[in-house]
Amino acid sequence: MSSRKGLNGTCSVHEYTGTFTGQLVRFKMTSVCGHVEGKGCDYIVLWLDCDKEGENICFEVLDAVLPVMNQAHSSEKTVFRARFSSITDTDICTAMVRLGEPDHNEALSVDARQELDLRIGCAFTRFQTKYFQGKYGNLDSSLISFGPCQTPTLGFCVERHDKIQSFKPETYWVLQAKVDADKDRSLLLDWDRVRVFDREIAQMFLNMTKLEKEAQVEATSRKEKAKQRPLALNTVEMLRVASSSLGMGPQHAMQTAERLYTQGYISYPRTETTHYPESFDLKGPLRQQANHPYWADTVKQLLAEGINRPRKGHDAGDHPPITPMKSATEAELGGEAWRLYEYITRHFIATISHDCKYLQSTISFRIGPERFTCTGKTVISPGFTEIMPWQSVPLEESLPTCQRGDTFAVAEVKMLEKQTSPPDYLTEAELITLMEKHGIGTDASIPVHINNICQRNYVVVESGRRLKPTNLGIVLVHGYYKIDAELVLPTIRSAVEKQLNLIAQGKADYRQVLGHTLDVFKRKFHYFVDSIAGMDELMEVSFSPLAATGKPLSRCGKCHRFMKYIQNGTIKLYKELRCPLDDFELVLWSSGSRGKSYPLCPYCSNHPPFRDMKKASSPVPRAPAALLDVDFNKARSPLPGDGTQHTGCVFCDPIFQELVELKHAASCHPMHRGPGRRQGRGRGRGRRPAGKPGTRRPKDKMSALAAYFV
């Protein structure tokens, strides 16, 4: 095999000789990064990701390749599609033997989704961004985005926020009893009524029980129960666990999983399936882990005793569940990649382990007229919890052996006052569950939507990976509810996703679905534009008008009060200098640490005093510049008679205009003097002819001021 760089000079092209369709051929293996090498080829085998997006890319590649391929074999099949779930020798060889065709229906469903999301998102985003730009000083209106999936995702977060804000705690009372099991141990009993919300009634029950000295056993039970092993791992469950247990955001977890897949450590990470097909080789991946330092003993025991068939889950018909394909150590992967790989491997081993079995014992007591219960659990067989210890049954004290009619001494009966607590903000794991339940996004796009609402500053991620909406996120969702609730509710997007799935299955027409959906959102958009004032009213409550958010900075040259400037970029006083024309304090504006800085006069910036300066669109007439007092020499005075003193504007007064040459003065000032001999040799036709200083015009007002002072 030989390798070389492609036309883009970056990606490699691997060439080798082999057999294909029973004949000797020359293979070219390339990526689709701008050098598909299709010219002169007879056959093409597409190895894109085996999901809908990958199917769509297949047809993009074909659009570029088919026109330049050889047409000698046009009568026979020349386009093939390889389908695989992992990058291992076995899967690659199997896929090469079982080549199929790309699915045009799945590609069309992706086209429809992309066009809908782009057109709908751009229309709403552009309008609301432009509408709110420049209206509120403390609102970051650089991009106020809308998305058919993004907005319902934000809606879930704001809905939980509203429940928290509207929650009113209620006080309730609970009875708690304690009985002596033996000399050194006591049992806490739970009240069968659980709780009551009336203090007097709770006090009545307490009075009926606190005088009792004995608790009588009414019933005992001992049942063997099982905690089921987990279903096979799909994308959504992996993202949930990564967020709740590993502290990884969905977007980052997905990127890490894709990296593990491309390196051959796990199978394809984008799958909705939680069921292994009967033909799937479970022992192969398990044997890969037989010598791992962390779980080798568990794996060897499973191989010796025989694996347990995984539970029957959901078969979406896309890819097998996420499975470890080869062994790896913490030193080999390191960091978050290792933690995610470790969980995937432990989860896989748990799916083919036995259920956890435990014995649950329950004793029912009667104290006076009230009933109380005590429960205990004892593990019989840990099963899969050996490899997933965080799933183990909580350890509880074993209950004493007793039978109906036995009595225990009552140590204490007391009444506890408690309050109901509000729900907490949604975690990323809970949000993923809601999105999956309502059909918002796909297994591949769910992380993107959650990441978008974080980047747009609609929500912030707090401790425990909880998503708390910002003021902007809350106002937007409330505004959508006020104008058109369907823009934020998950129902309409869920219906669109169902139609897109029908396109992928060949049961719906691409054009009809696209046209109908666009027509619905077009009407919604026009109504939204007409009703935007409703959202603006909510914005006024949460954000300050532009004029109220200025910062006192520069002193006015007319009234000598401080002026307010909106903080776009960085504005600060410039060396405490004043403009000689209007006595305003100069300011220095900077676009950032790497941006340019411009000193300017606030008044002259809006009312340019020079003819060649661009005027601002201000209706206020230009104010007069500061007057200059000049005392001329008697011998050279241009004034009539013997006058030597004159007051006037250096730019407007005809006497001063005859005496001041601005262009000549500007060219002589060090700020505008041409570069020295070393730097003065420019290139090309456009360089300034030698010996002609002064042909350069002042670029800005400060240049003109420098000329004035000279």
Short mmCIF file of C-alpha atoms in Angstrom, two decimals, residues 43-453:
data_model
loop_
_atom_site.label_atom_id
_atom_site.label_comp_id
_atom_site.label_asym_id
_atom_site.label_seq_id
_atom_site.Cartn_x
_atom_site.Cartn_y
_atom_site.Cartn_z
CA TYR A 43 -16.83 2.28 -8.63
CA ILE A 44 -17.40 4.17 -5.40
CA VAL A 45 -17.92 2.69 -1.92
CA LEU A 46 -19.30 5.14 0.64
CA TRP A 47 -18.10 4.70 4.25
CA LEU A 48 -19.87 7.64 5.90
CA ASP A 49 -21.41 7.53 9.39
CA CYS A 50 -24.32 5.12 9.49
CA ASP A 51 -27.01 7.57 10.52
CA LYS A 52 -29.34 9.93 8.66
CA GLU A 53 -26.77 12.72 8.52
CA GLY A 54 -24.20 10.29 7.12
CA GLU A 55 -26.70 9.17 4.51
CA ASN A 56 -27.22 12.78 3.50
CA ILE A 57 -23.47 13.30 3.09
CA CYS A 58 -23.38 10.24 0.83
CA PHE A 59 -25.48 12.04 -1.75
CA GLU A 60 -23.41 15.21 -1.44
CA VAL A 61 -20.35 13.12 -2.29
CA LEU A 62 -22.17 11.49 -5.20
CA ASP A 63 -23.11 14.91 -6.60
CA ALA A 64 -19.40 15.76 -6.75
CA VAL A 65 -18.07 12.37 -7.89
CA LEU A 66 -20.53 10.93 -10.41
CA PRO A 67 -19.97 13.59 -13.11
CA VAL A 68 -16.23 12.78 -13.29
CA MET A 69 -16.37 8.99 -12.91
CA ASN A 70 -15.89 6.65 -15.86
CA GLN A 71 -19.16 5.91 -17.63
CA ALA A 72 -18.08 2.62 -19.21
CA HIS A 73 -19.92 0.67 -16.54
CA SER A 74 -23.00 2.88 -16.42
CA SER A 75 -25.27 -0.09 -17.12
CA GLU A 76 -24.15 -1.91 -13.97
CA LYS A 77 -24.15 -0.95 -10.31
CA THR A 78 -21.32 1.45 -9.53
CA VAL A 79 -22.39 3.02 -6.22
CA PHE A 80 -22.15 1.02 -2.98
CA ARG A 81 -22.81 1.83 0.68
CA ALA A 82 -20.93 0.21 3.58
CA ARG A 83 -22.86 -0.11 6.85
CA PHE A 84 -20.95 -0.68 10.08
CA SER A 85 -21.27 0.07 13.78
CA SER A 86 -17.63 0.09 14.88
CA ILE A 87 -14.17 0.54 13.41
CA THR A 88 -12.80 -2.95 14.05
CA ASP A 89 -11.31 -5.49 11.65
CA THR A 90 -14.33 -7.78 11.96
CA ASP A 91 -16.94 -5.07 11.37
CA ILE A 92 -15.03 -3.53 8.46
CA CYS A 93 -14.58 -6.87 6.69
CA THR A 94 -18.24 -7.78 7.30
CA ALA A 95 -19.40 -4.42 5.93
CA MET A 96 -17.26 -4.84 2.80
CA VAL A 97 -18.84 -8.22 2.11
CA ARG A 98 -22.39 -6.93 2.67
CA LEU A 99 -22.34 -3.69 0.66
CA GLY A 100 -25.70 -2.06 0.04
CA GLU A 101 -27.03 1.20 -1.42
CA PRO A 102 -27.40 4.67 0.14
CA ASP A 103 -30.91 5.46 1.38
CA HIS A 104 -32.30 8.44 -0.51
CA ASN A 105 -35.32 8.80 1.78
CA GLU A 106 -33.17 9.28 4.87
CA ALA A 107 -31.10 11.86 2.99
CA LEU A 108 -34.27 13.75 2.04
CA SER A 109 -35.46 13.80 5.65
CA VAL A 110 -32.18 15.47 6.64
CA ASP A 111 -32.54 17.99 3.80
CA ALA A 112 -36.03 18.83 5.02
CA ARG A 113 -34.90 19.24 8.63
CA GLN A 114 -31.97 21.44 7.66
CA GLU A 115 -34.05 23.69 5.42
CA LEU A 116 -36.83 24.05 7.98
CA ASP A 117 -34.46 24.82 10.84
CA LEU A 118 -32.46 27.27 8.73
CA ARG A 119 -35.36 29.23 7.25
CA ILE A 120 -37.50 29.31 10.38
CA GLY A 121 -34.58 30.02 12.69
CA CYS A 122 -33.09 32.75 10.51
CA ALA A 123 -36.40 34.55 10.00
CA PHE A 124 -37.31 34.75 13.69
CA THR A 125 -33.72 35.32 14.84
CA ARG A 126 -33.07 38.16 12.40
CA PHE A 127 -36.32 39.94 13.21
CA GLN A 128 -36.18 39.82 17.00
CA THR A 129 -32.45 40.60 17.05
CA LYS A 130 -32.89 43.69 14.86
CA TYR A 131 -35.99 44.76 16.77
CA PHE A 132 -34.34 44.73 20.19
CA GLN A 133 -30.89 45.96 19.16
CA GLY A 134 -30.14 49.37 20.62
CA LYS A 135 -33.33 49.54 22.69
CA TYR A 136 -32.01 48.39 26.06
CA GLY A 137 -28.63 49.25 27.48
CA ASN A 138 -28.16 46.21 29.76
CA LEU A 139 -29.40 43.70 27.18
CA ASP A 140 -26.87 41.78 25.11
CA SER A 141 -28.76 41.98 21.83
CA SER A 142 -25.92 40.97 19.51
CA LEU A 143 -27.80 37.72 18.81
CA ILE A 144 -31.25 36.84 20.15
CA SER A 145 -31.74 33.50 18.47
CA PHE A 146 -34.81 31.37 17.88
CA GLY A 147 -34.79 27.72 16.92
CA PRO A 148 -37.60 25.20 16.35
CA CYS A 149 -35.83 22.82 18.77
CA GLN A 150 -33.78 25.30 20.77
CA THR A 151 -36.77 27.34 21.92
CA PRO A 152 -38.87 24.42 23.29
CA THR A 153 -35.71 23.23 25.05
CA LEU A 154 -35.45 26.63 26.75
CA GLY A 155 -39.18 26.41 27.45
CA PHE A 156 -38.69 23.33 29.65
CA CYS A 157 -36.13 25.22 31.77
CA VAL A 158 -38.33 28.30 32.16
CA GLU A 159 -41.37 26.17 32.97
CA ARG A 160 -39.50 24.65 35.93
CA HIS A 161 -38.35 28.15 36.95
CA ASP A 162 -41.96 29.37 36.96
CA LYS A 163 -43.01 26.44 39.16
CA ILE A 164 -40.26 27.32 41.62
CA GLN A 165 -41.28 31.00 41.70
CA SER A 166 -44.98 30.25 42.15
CA PHE A 167 -44.40 27.56 44.78
CA LYS A 168 -45.89 28.23 48.20
CA PRO A 169 -44.53 26.00 50.97
CA GLU A 170 -47.03 24.23 53.18
CA THR A 171 -46.40 23.08 56.71
CA TYR A 172 -47.20 19.48 57.61
CA TRP A 173 -46.68 17.21 60.60
CA VAL A 174 -45.36 13.68 60.91
CA LEU A 175 -45.38 11.19 63.79
CA GLN A 176 -42.16 9.31 64.40
CA ALA A 177 -41.90 6.38 66.79
CA LYS A 178 -38.89 4.57 68.19
CA VAL A 179 -38.99 1.10 69.77
CA ASP A 180 -36.29 -0.90 71.54
CA ALA A 181 -35.27 -3.98 69.54
CA ASP A 182 -32.78 -5.13 72.17
CA LYS A 183 -30.49 -3.60 74.78
CA ASP A 184 -28.16 -1.90 72.30
CA ARG A 185 -30.39 -1.25 69.31
CA SER A 186 -33.59 0.64 68.53
CA LEU A 187 -35.80 0.78 65.45
CA LEU A 188 -37.24 3.91 63.84
CA LEU A 189 -40.81 3.38 62.64
CA ASP A 190 -42.55 5.18 59.77
CA TRP A 191 -46.12 6.38 60.24
CA ASP A 192 -48.58 4.72 57.86
CA ARG A 193 -50.52 7.97 57.43
CA VAL A 194 -47.25 9.53 56.21
CA ARG A 195 -48.21 13.14 57.02
CA VAL A 196 -51.11 15.47 57.86
CA PHE A 197 -51.46 19.17 57.11
CA ASP A 198 -53.50 20.08 60.22
CA ARG A 199 -51.55 20.57 63.42
CA GLU A 200 -54.51 19.93 65.69
CA ILE A 201 -55.21 16.58 64.04
CA ALA A 202 -51.54 15.64 64.24
CA GLN A 203 -51.55 16.61 67.94
CA MET A 204 -54.61 14.44 68.47
CA PHE A 205 -52.84 11.40 66.98
CA LEU A 206 -49.79 12.14 69.11
CA ASN A 207 -51.89 12.27 72.29
CA MET A 208 -53.43 8.91 71.37
CA THR A 209 -50.04 7.22 71.03
CA LYS A 210 -47.49 8.90 73.30
CA LEU A 211 -48.88 7.33 76.48
CA GLU A 212 -48.58 3.79 75.10
CA LYS A 213 -45.73 1.76 76.59
CA GLU A 214 -45.67 -1.11 74.09
CA ALA A 215 -45.81 -1.56 70.31
CA GLN A 216 -47.49 -4.77 69.18
CA VAL A 217 -46.42 -6.63 66.03
CA GLU A 218 -49.40 -6.98 63.70
CA ALA A 219 -47.72 -8.58 60.67
CA THR A 220 -44.33 -9.61 59.33
CA SER A 221 -43.21 -10.36 55.79
CA ARG A 222 -40.01 -11.48 54.10
CA LYS A 223 -39.86 -11.28 50.29
CA GLU A 224 -37.03 -11.95 47.90
CA LYS A 225 -36.79 -9.15 45.36
CA ALA A 226 -34.53 -8.35 42.42
CA LYS A 227 -33.06 -5.13 41.09
CA GLN A 228 -32.89 -5.50 37.33
CA ARG A 229 -29.65 -5.10 35.43
CA PRO A 230 -29.61 -2.05 33.12
CA LEU A 231 -30.75 -2.07 29.52
CA ALA A 232 -28.07 -1.84 26.85
CA LEU A 233 -26.62 1.66 26.52
CA ASN A 234 -27.89 4.14 23.93
CA THR A 235 -26.91 7.75 23.28
CA VAL A 236 -29.52 9.43 25.46
CA GLU A 237 -28.74 7.29 28.51
CA MET A 238 -25.01 7.85 28.01
CA LEU A 239 -25.55 11.63 27.94
CA ARG A 240 -27.75 11.48 31.04
CA VAL A 241 -25.17 9.56 33.04
CA ALA A 242 -22.30 11.73 31.76
CA SER A 243 -24.07 14.83 33.05
CA SER A 244 -25.45 13.50 36.35
CA SER A 245 -22.56 11.25 37.44
CA LEU A 246 -19.47 12.30 35.50
CA GLY A 247 -20.01 16.07 35.51
CA MET A 248 -19.70 16.32 31.71
CA GLY A 249 -21.99 18.51 29.63
CA PRO A 250 -23.91 16.72 26.84
CA GLN A 251 -22.00 18.46 24.04
CA HIS A 252 -18.62 17.65 25.57
CA ALA A 253 -19.66 14.08 26.36
CA MET A 254 -20.74 13.55 22.75
CA GLN A 255 -17.47 14.91 21.41
CA THR A 256 -15.53 12.65 23.77
CA ALA A 257 -17.57 9.61 22.70
CA GLU A 258 -16.99 10.39 19.02
CA ARG A 259 -13.27 10.61 19.67
CA LEU A 260 -13.32 7.20 21.40
CA TYR A 261 -15.23 5.80 18.42
CA THR A 262 -12.81 7.10 15.79
CA GLN A 263 -9.94 5.65 17.82
CA GLY A 264 -11.65 2.24 17.82
CA TYR A 265 -12.37 1.97 21.56
CA ILE A 266 -16.18 1.93 21.38
CA SER A 267 -18.88 1.25 18.81
CA TYR A 268 -20.84 4.00 17.05
CA PRO A 269 -22.05 6.39 19.80
CA ARG A 270 -25.18 7.69 18.05
CA THR A 271 -27.89 5.10 18.47
CA GLU A 272 -31.42 4.96 19.85
CA THR A 273 -31.36 1.16 20.26
CA THR A 274 -31.22 -0.52 23.69
CA HIS A 275 -31.48 -4.11 22.45
CA TYR A 276 -28.72 -6.38 21.17
CA PRO A 277 -29.74 -8.46 18.15
CA GLU A 278 -29.65 -12.24 18.58
CA SER A 279 -26.72 -12.48 16.16
CA PHE A 280 -24.57 -10.01 18.10
CA ASP A 281 -21.33 -11.52 19.41
CA LEU A 282 -21.37 -10.57 23.10
CA LYS A 283 -18.43 -12.77 24.09
CA GLY A 284 -16.05 -11.08 21.65
CA PRO A 285 -16.08 -7.62 23.32
CA LEU A 286 -16.16 -9.30 26.74
CA ARG A 287 -12.99 -11.31 26.06
CA GLN A 288 -11.24 -8.03 25.20
CA GLN A 289 -11.65 -7.05 28.87
CA ALA A 290 -10.43 -10.35 30.39
CA ASN A 291 -7.03 -8.95 31.39
CA HIS A 292 -8.09 -5.48 32.45
CA PRO A 293 -6.63 -4.51 35.85
CA TYR A 294 -9.97 -3.17 37.18
CA TRP A 295 -12.58 -5.77 36.19
CA ALA A 296 -10.68 -8.84 34.97
CA ASP A 297 -12.00 -11.04 37.83
CA THR A 298 -15.63 -10.21 37.07
CA VAL A 299 -15.13 -10.79 33.34
CA LYS A 300 -13.37 -14.14 33.84
CA GLN A 301 -16.15 -15.29 36.17
CA LEU A 302 -18.79 -14.37 33.56
CA LEU A 303 -16.90 -16.21 30.82
CA ALA A 304 -16.52 -19.28 33.04
CA GLU A 305 -20.13 -19.40 34.31
CA GLY A 306 -21.73 -18.20 31.08
CA ILE A 307 -23.07 -14.77 30.28
CA ASN A 308 -26.65 -13.75 30.93
CA ARG A 309 -28.60 -12.59 27.88
CA PRO A 310 -29.26 -8.82 28.04
CA ARG A 311 -32.76 -7.57 28.71
CA LYS A 312 -34.97 -6.97 25.69
CA GLY A 313 -35.04 -3.25 25.05
CA HIS A 314 -36.07 -0.99 22.19
CA ASP A 315 -34.86 -1.83 18.69
CA ALA A 316 -34.82 1.38 16.62
CA GLY A 317 -33.25 -0.41 13.66
CA ASP A 318 -30.26 1.94 13.44
CA HIS A 319 -27.15 0.67 15.28
CA PRO A 320 -26.37 -1.79 18.07
CA PRO A 321 -26.08 -0.28 21.57
CA ILE A 322 -22.85 1.46 22.56
CA THR A 323 -20.28 -1.26 23.28
CA PRO A 324 -16.57 -1.26 24.21
CA MET A 325 -14.63 -2.75 21.30
CA LYS A 326 -11.15 -3.03 22.81
CA SER A 327 -9.51 -2.76 26.20
CA ALA A 328 -7.96 0.50 27.41
CA THR A 329 -6.36 1.74 30.60
CA GLU A 330 -6.51 5.05 32.42
CA ALA A 331 -2.91 5.79 31.46
CA GLU A 332 -3.75 5.17 27.81
CA LEU A 333 -6.80 7.45 27.62
CA GLY A 334 -6.58 9.71 30.65
CA GLY A 335 -8.94 12.36 31.96
CA GLU A 336 -12.55 12.54 30.87
CA ALA A 337 -12.09 10.13 27.96
CA TRP A 338 -11.12 7.43 30.45
CA ARG A 339 -14.05 8.17 32.77
CA LEU A 340 -16.53 7.92 29.91
CA TYR A 341 -14.89 4.76 28.55
CA GLU A 342 -14.90 3.22 32.04
CA TYR A 343 -18.62 3.85 32.42
CA ILE A 344 -19.43 2.43 28.96
CA THR A 345 -17.42 -0.71 29.72
CA ARG A 346 -18.90 -1.22 33.18
CA HIS A 347 -22.39 -0.68 31.76
CA PHE A 348 -21.79 -3.29 29.05
CA ILE A 349 -20.53 -5.87 31.56
CA ALA A 350 -23.53 -5.11 33.79
CA THR A 351 -26.01 -5.75 30.96
CA ILE A 352 -24.79 -9.36 30.62
CA SER A 353 -24.50 -9.95 34.38
CA HIS A 354 -27.20 -11.30 36.68
CA ASP A 355 -29.78 -9.22 38.51
CA CYS A 356 -29.08 -8.07 42.05
CA LYS A 357 -31.14 -10.13 44.52
CA TYR A 358 -32.00 -9.04 48.04
CA LEU A 359 -34.35 -9.94 50.87
CA GLN A 360 -36.81 -7.28 52.02
CA SER A 361 -38.24 -7.70 55.51
CA THR A 362 -41.20 -5.65 56.76
CA ILE A 363 -42.69 -5.47 60.25
CA SER A 364 -46.00 -3.71 60.93
CA PHE A 365 -46.58 -2.34 64.45
CA ARG A 366 -49.60 -0.94 66.26
CA ILE A 367 -49.12 1.75 68.90
CA GLY A 368 -52.51 2.56 70.32
CA PRO A 369 -54.87 3.10 67.35
CA GLU A 370 -52.08 4.04 64.91
CA ARG A 371 -50.02 1.78 62.65
CA PHE A 372 -46.29 2.10 61.99
CA THR A 373 -43.93 0.17 59.71
CA CYS A 374 -40.24 -0.73 59.67
CA THR A 375 -38.42 -2.09 56.61
CA GLY A 376 -34.99 -3.67 56.17
CA LYS A 377 -33.03 -5.07 53.21
CA THR A 378 -30.37 -7.76 53.07
CA VAL A 379 -28.38 -8.51 49.90
CA ILE A 380 -28.48 -12.15 48.77
CA SER A 381 -26.56 -11.89 45.49
CA PRO A 382 -24.99 -8.59 44.35
CA GLY A 383 -25.16 -9.52 40.65
CA PHE A 384 -24.45 -6.59 38.34
CA THR A 385 -23.87 -4.22 41.30
CA GLU A 386 -20.40 -5.74 41.68
CA ILE A 387 -19.33 -3.99 38.48
CA MET A 388 -21.61 -0.95 39.13
CA PRO A 389 -21.28 -0.44 42.90
CA TRP A 390 -23.10 2.91 42.81
CA GLN A 391 -26.26 0.97 41.86
CA SER A 392 -26.08 -1.32 44.90
CA VAL A 393 -29.03 -1.70 47.26
CA PRO A 394 -28.73 0.78 50.16
CA LEU A 395 -27.40 -0.91 53.28
CA GLU A 396 -30.02 -1.15 56.04
CA GLU A 397 -29.96 -2.76 59.43
CA SER A 398 -31.35 -6.27 59.55
CA LEU A 399 -34.63 -6.49 61.45
CA PRO A 400 -35.03 -8.67 64.51
CA THR A 401 -36.77 -12.00 64.14
CA CYS A 402 -40.34 -11.72 65.43
CA GLN A 403 -43.86 -12.90 64.78
CA ARG A 404 -47.40 -11.64 65.07
CA GLY A 405 -48.35 -10.73 68.63
CA ASP A 406 -44.85 -9.95 69.86
CA THR A 407 -44.39 -6.66 71.70
CA PHE A 408 -41.57 -4.13 71.82
CA ALA A 409 -41.06 -1.37 74.35
CA VAL A 410 -41.87 2.10 73.01
CA ALA A 411 -38.88 4.37 73.57
CA GLU A 412 -40.35 7.55 72.10
CA VAL A 413 -43.20 8.96 70.02
CA LYS A 414 -42.80 12.52 68.79
CA MET A 415 -44.35 14.92 66.30
CA LEU A 416 -42.11 16.55 63.68
CA GLU A 417 -42.98 19.77 61.87
CA LYS A 418 -41.81 19.96 58.26
CA GLN A 419 -42.48 21.98 55.12
CA THR A 420 -43.01 21.03 51.52
CA SER A 421 -40.09 22.09 49.35
CA PRO A 422 -40.16 23.50 45.81
CA PRO A 423 -38.79 21.51 42.90
CA ASP A 424 -35.19 22.25 41.99
CA TYR A 425 -34.01 23.60 38.66
CA LEU A 426 -33.77 21.06 35.87
CA THR A 427 -30.56 19.12 35.58
CA GLU A 428 -29.13 18.42 32.14
CA ALA A 429 -30.07 14.76 32.64
CA GLU A 430 -33.69 15.68 33.40
CA LEU A 431 -33.80 18.03 30.41
CA ILE A 432 -32.49 15.27 28.13
CA THR A 433 -35.26 12.99 29.42
CA LEU A 434 -37.93 15.61 28.69
CA MET A 435 -36.56 16.24 25.20
CA GLU A 436 -36.56 12.53 24.42
CA LYS A 437 -40.07 12.12 25.83
CA HIS A 438 -41.51 14.96 23.72
CA GLY A 439 -39.53 14.20 20.57
CA ILE A 440 -37.45 17.39 20.59
CA GLY A 441 -34.30 16.79 18.56
CA THR A 442 -32.54 13.53 17.82
CA ASP A 443 -29.93 11.57 19.73
CA ALA A 444 -27.30 13.48 17.74
CA SER A 445 -28.82 16.98 18.03
CA ILE A 446 -29.98 16.99 21.67
CA PRO A 447 -26.51 17.98 22.97
CA VAL A 448 -26.32 20.78 20.38
CA HIS A 449 -29.63 22.33 21.46
CA ILE A 450 -28.67 22.28 25.14
CA ASN A 451 -25.29 23.78 24.33
CA ASN A 452 -26.94 26.53 22.25
CA ILE A 453 -29.18 27.81 25.05
#
